[in-house]
Amino acid sequence: MIYVYAIAEREEAPLVASGLGGAPVERVTAGSLAALVSREPVASVEPSERALWEHEAVVEEMMDAGPVLPMRFGSTVRDEGSLRDVLRTHSDEFARALDRVRGRVEMGLRAIGEPAGTPSPAPAASGRGYLLEKLERRQAAARTADAIDPAFAELAVASSHRLLPSEGVVFTAAYLVDRSHIDEFERRAEHVDVEREDIELVPSGPWPPYNFTRHDDA
Amino acid sequence: MSELPARHRDVTLVELVDRLLGKGVVISGEITLAVADIDLVNVELRALIASADAIGRRVP
């Protein structure tokens, strides 16, 4: 079985020394594309914190060399021939997606707190009350996200949002930005964090473009 | 609000899990997601979400 970290342009795919569990990393190429892989002797991969960082380290090293499309953690393919087939079959969409992320990185925002004006979640008296409360929370979260988004969207070529992704989080967002905008993105996040008293706004990144692996992602 | 480097480290781990286990290229049928023990994933996610909640509670 072959473990796949990411897809890159053949010319830009770097040599990376080690990946999951210290396994050697190899390149499998087809046409103008290359995938970075490890030959994985086990049937499945444990998503430990360490393994996640090992996957991430390979992708980040690739990202420093050129545009990259990170695979989801745990992506495996039967053999090299199957992987080459995948690269050939999807070569156009991969090429377009790589073009779009060229010179760009993904930056994250996480707004920690409760949606403005809504009480902390409490058991509602009725099913209808529960649904109304849920709707209000969602609308409040959307207002917060809409108020914060423009300052970051204007730095980005694409973005994606999730409202109320987990308890205590108003929204998370990902932005695809030129590398030259990383500092400004962080400055704006700090500014909003200081300005807003209802939430903590925590930026993260630069990340490989996990949220922007398809050329038509928002 | 105050800067807490530890807070940023915790958030970074949550962001990492979100991305690696929830995003990235997926090609159904041809590329298999061979992640061991889905329960373990859930356990880790719960732990991470709990730590995110703990971070949230530090908000004055």
Coordinates of C-alpha atoms in Angstrom, one line a residue:
Chain A
M1 CA 0.0 0.0 0.0
I2 CA 1.2 3.5 -0.8
Y3 CA 0.5 6.5 1.5
V4 CA 0.0 9.8 -0.3
Y5 CA 0.9 13.2 1.3
A6 CA 0.2 15.7 -1.5
I7 CA 0.2 16.4 -5.2
A8 CA 2.5 18.9 -6.8
E9 CA 3.9 20.0 -10.2
R10 CA 6.6 17.6 -11.3
E11 CA 9.2 20.3 -11.7
E12 CA 8.5 21.7 -8.3
A13 CA 8.2 18.5 -6.2
P14 CA 11.1 18.6 -3.8
L15 CA 13.0 15.7 -2.3
V16 CA 11.7 15.3 1.2
A17 CA 13.8 13.0 3.6
S18 CA 11.2 11.5 5.9
G19 CA 7.5 11.2 6.5
L20 CA 5.1 9.1 8.6
G21 CA 7.0 7.2 11.3
G22 CA 10.3 8.3 9.7
A23 CA 9.4 6.4 6.5
P24 CA 11.4 7.5 3.4
V25 CA 9.4 9.8 1.0
E26 CA 9.4 9.1 -2.7
R27 CA 8.0 10.8 -5.8
V28 CA 5.6 9.1 -8.2
T29 CA 5.2 11.1 -11.4
A30 CA 2.7 11.1 -14.3
G31 CA 2.7 13.8 -17.0
S32 CA 3.4 17.2 -15.4
L33 CA 2.3 16.1 -11.9
A34 CA 4.0 14.4 -9.0
A35 CA 2.7 12.8 -5.8
L36 CA 4.9 12.5 -2.7
V37 CA 4.4 9.1 -1.1
S38 CA 5.7 6.6 1.4
R39 CA 5.4 2.9 1.0
E40 CA 3.3 2.0 4.0
P41 CA 3.6 -1.6 5.3
V42 CA 0.6 -1.3 7.6
A43 CA -3.0 -1.5 6.6
S44 CA -4.0 1.8 8.3
V45 CA -2.5 4.8 9.9
E46 CA -3.2 6.0 13.5
P47 CA -4.2 9.6 13.6
S48 CA -1.9 10.5 16.6
E49 CA -0.8 14.0 17.1
R50 CA 2.7 13.0 16.1
A51 CA 1.5 11.4 12.9
L52 CA -0.6 14.4 12.0
W53 CA 2.5 16.6 12.4
E54 CA 4.6 14.2 10.3
H55 CA 2.1 14.4 7.4
E56 CA 2.0 18.2 7.8
A57 CA 5.8 18.5 7.8
V58 CA 6.0 16.8 4.4
V59 CA 3.3 19.0 2.9
E60 CA 4.9 22.1 4.4
E61 CA 8.3 21.2 2.9
M62 CA 6.6 20.8 -0.5
M63 CA 4.7 24.1 -0.1
D64 CA 8.1 25.9 0.3
A65 CA 9.1 24.6 -3.1
G66 CA 6.0 25.3 -5.1
P67 CA 2.2 25.0 -5.2
V68 CA 0.8 21.9 -3.5
L69 CA -2.5 20.1 -3.0
P70 CA -2.5 18.4 0.4
M71 CA -4.3 15.0 0.6
R72 CA -6.5 14.3 3.5
F73 CA -4.7 12.4 6.3
G74 CA -4.7 8.6 5.8
S75 CA -5.0 8.7 2.0
T76 CA -3.7 5.4 0.6
V77 CA -3.7 3.8 -2.8
R78 CA -3.1 0.2 -3.8
D79 CA 0.0 0.6 -5.9
E80 CA 2.0 3.0 -8.1
G81 CA 0.1 2.2 -11.2
S82 CA -3.2 3.1 -9.6
L83 CA -1.7 6.3 -8.3
R84 CA -0.5 7.2 -11.8
D85 CA -3.9 6.5 -13.1
V86 CA -5.4 9.0 -10.6
L87 CA -2.9 11.6 -11.6
R88 CA -3.6 11.2 -15.3
T89 CA -7.4 11.0 -14.8
H90 CA -7.6 14.2 -12.8
S91 CA -4.6 16.0 -14.4
D92 CA -6.7 19.0 -15.7
E93 CA -8.4 19.7 -12.4
F94 CA -5.2 19.2 -10.4
A95 CA -3.4 21.5 -12.8
R96 CA -6.0 24.2 -12.4
A97 CA -6.1 23.9 -8.6
L98 CA -2.3 24.1 -8.4
D99 CA -2.4 27.2 -10.6
R100 CA -4.8 28.9 -8.2
V101 CA -2.8 28.2 -5.1
R102 CA 0.5 29.2 -6.6
G103 CA 2.3 31.7 -4.4
R104 CA -0.5 31.6 -1.9
V105 CA -1.2 30.1 1.5
E106 CA -4.2 29.3 3.6
M107 CA -4.8 31.5 6.7
G108 CA -7.3 30.5 9.4
L109 CA -9.5 32.4 11.8
R110 CA -11.2 30.9 14.9
A111 CA -13.7 33.1 16.8
I112 CA -13.9 31.8 20.3
G113 CA -16.9 32.8 22.4
E114 CA -20.7 32.8 22.3
P115 CA -22.8 34.4 19.6
A116 CA -23.5 38.0 20.6
G117 CA -26.8 38.5 22.5
T118 CA -27.6 34.9 23.0
P119 CA -27.6 33.1 26.3
S120 CA -25.4 30.1 26.9
P121 CA -27.0 27.0 25.6
A122 CA -29.6 25.7 28.1
P123 CA -32.2 23.0 27.8
A124 CA -35.2 24.5 26.1
A125 CA -38.8 23.9 27.3
S126 CA -40.1 22.6 24.0
G127 CA -39.0 21.3 20.7
R128 CA -40.1 24.5 19.0
G129 CA -38.3 26.6 21.6
Y130 CA -35.2 24.6 21.0
L131 CA -35.4 25.1 17.2
L132 CA -36.0 28.8 17.6
E133 CA -33.0 29.2 20.0
K134 CA -30.8 27.2 17.6
L135 CA -31.9 29.5 14.7
E136 CA -31.2 32.6 16.8
R137 CA -27.8 31.4 17.7
R138 CA -27.0 30.6 14.1
Q139 CA -28.2 34.1 13.0
A140 CA -26.2 35.8 15.7
A141 CA -23.1 33.8 14.6
A142 CA -23.7 34.7 11.0
R143 CA -23.9 38.4 12.0
T144 CA -20.6 38.2 13.8
A145 CA -18.9 36.4 10.9
D146 CA -20.4 38.9 8.4
A147 CA -19.0 41.8 10.4
I148 CA -15.5 40.4 10.7
D149 CA -15.2 38.8 7.2
P150 CA -14.7 41.8 4.9
A151 CA -11.4 42.9 6.3
F152 CA -9.9 39.5 5.6
A153 CA -11.9 38.7 2.4
E154 CA -10.3 41.7 0.7
L155 CA -6.9 40.2 1.3
A156 CA -8.0 36.8 -0.2
V157 CA -8.8 35.2 -3.5
A158 CA -11.1 32.7 -1.9
S159 CA -12.6 31.9 1.5
S160 CA -14.7 29.4 3.4
H161 CA -16.7 29.7 6.6
R162 CA -18.3 27.4 9.2
L163 CA -20.7 28.8 11.7
L164 CA -20.8 27.3 15.2
P165 CA -18.5 24.3 14.3
S166 CA -18.2 23.2 17.9
E167 CA -19.3 24.4 21.4
G168 CA -17.7 27.7 22.4
V169 CA -16.7 28.6 18.8
V170 CA -18.8 31.2 16.9
F171 CA -17.2 30.5 13.5
T172 CA -14.1 29.3 11.8
A173 CA -12.9 30.6 8.5
A174 CA -10.1 29.9 6.0
Y175 CA -8.7 32.3 3.5
L176 CA -6.5 31.7 0.5
V177 CA -4.1 34.7 0.4
D178 CA -0.9 35.7 -1.4
R179 CA 2.2 35.1 0.7
S180 CA 2.8 38.9 0.8
H181 CA -0.4 39.3 2.8
I182 CA 0.4 37.0 5.7
D183 CA 1.7 39.8 8.0
E184 CA -1.3 42.1 7.2
F185 CA -3.7 39.2 7.8
E186 CA -2.2 38.7 11.3
R187 CA -2.2 42.4 12.0
R188 CA -5.9 42.7 11.2
A189 CA -6.7 39.6 13.3
E190 CA -4.9 41.1 16.3
H191 CA -6.8 44.4 15.7
V192 CA -10.2 42.7 15.6
D193 CA -9.3 40.6 18.6
V194 CA -8.5 43.7 20.6
E195 CA -11.6 45.6 19.3
R196 CA -14.2 42.9 19.9
E197 CA -15.1 42.2 23.5
D198 CA -17.5 39.4 22.8
I199 CA -15.0 37.0 21.1
E200 CA -11.4 36.0 20.9
L201 CA -10.2 36.0 17.4
V202 CA -7.3 33.6 16.9
P203 CA -5.5 33.5 13.6
S204 CA -3.5 30.5 12.4
G205 CA -1.2 29.7 9.5
P206 CA 0.3 29.9 7.0
W207 CA -1.2 26.5 6.2
P208 CA -1.0 24.4 3.0
P209 CA -4.3 25.0 1.2
Y210 CA -6.3 22.2 2.8
N211 CA -9.6 24.1 2.2
F212 CA -8.8 25.0 -1.4
T213 CA -7.8 21.8 -3.1
R214 CA -10.4 22.2 -5.9
H215 CA -10.1 24.9 -8.5
D216 CA -13.7 25.9 -8.0
D217 CA -13.8 26.1 -4.2
A218 CA -15.5 29.4 -3.3
Chain B
M1 CA -7.5 40.7 25.1
S2 CA -4.3 39.3 26.5
E3 CA -1.8 37.3 24.3
L4 CA -1.4 33.8 25.6
P5 CA 1.2 31.8 23.5
A6 CA -0.1 28.6 25.0
R7 CA -3.6 29.4 23.8
H8 CA -2.2 29.8 20.3
R9 CA -0.5 26.4 20.5
D10 CA -3.7 24.7 21.6
V11 CA -5.6 26.4 18.8
T12 CA -3.0 25.4 16.3
L13 CA -3.5 21.7 17.2
V14 CA -7.3 22.0 16.8
E15 CA -6.8 23.7 13.4
L16 CA -4.4 21.0 12.4
V17 CA -6.9 18.2 13.2
D18 CA -9.7 20.1 11.4
R19 CA -7.7 20.3 8.3
L20 CA -6.0 17.0 8.1
L21 CA -9.0 14.9 9.1
G22 CA -11.7 17.1 7.5
K23 CA -10.2 18.7 4.5
G24 CA -7.6 18.1 1.8
V25 CA -7.9 16.2 -1.5
V26 CA -10.3 13.2 -1.4
I27 CA -10.8 11.0 -4.4
S28 CA -13.5 8.5 -3.7
G29 CA -13.1 5.0 -5.1
E30 CA -9.5 5.3 -6.1
I31 CA -7.8 6.6 -3.0
T32 CA -8.8 5.0 0.3
L33 CA -8.8 6.8 3.7
A34 CA -7.0 4.2 5.8
V35 CA -7.3 5.8 9.2
A36 CA -7.0 3.4 12.1
D37 CA -9.7 3.1 14.7
I38 CA -12.3 5.8 14.1
D39 CA -13.1 5.8 17.8
L40 CA -9.6 7.1 18.5
V41 CA -10.3 10.0 16.1
N42 CA -13.4 10.8 18.0
V43 CA -11.7 10.6 21.3
E44 CA -9.0 12.9 20.1
L45 CA -11.5 15.3 18.6
R46 CA -13.5 15.4 21.9
A47 CA -10.3 16.0 23.8
L48 CA -9.4 18.8 21.4
I49 CA -12.8 20.4 21.5
A50 CA -12.7 20.2 25.3
S51 CA -9.4 22.0 25.2
A52 CA -10.9 24.6 22.8
D53 CA -13.7 25.1 25.3
A54 CA -11.3 25.5 28.1
I55 CA -9.5 28.2 26.0
G56 CA -12.9 29.9 25.5
R57 CA -13.5 30.0 29.2
R58 CA -10.4 32.1 29.7
V59 CA -12.3 34.9 28.0
P60 CA -13.0 37.5 30.8

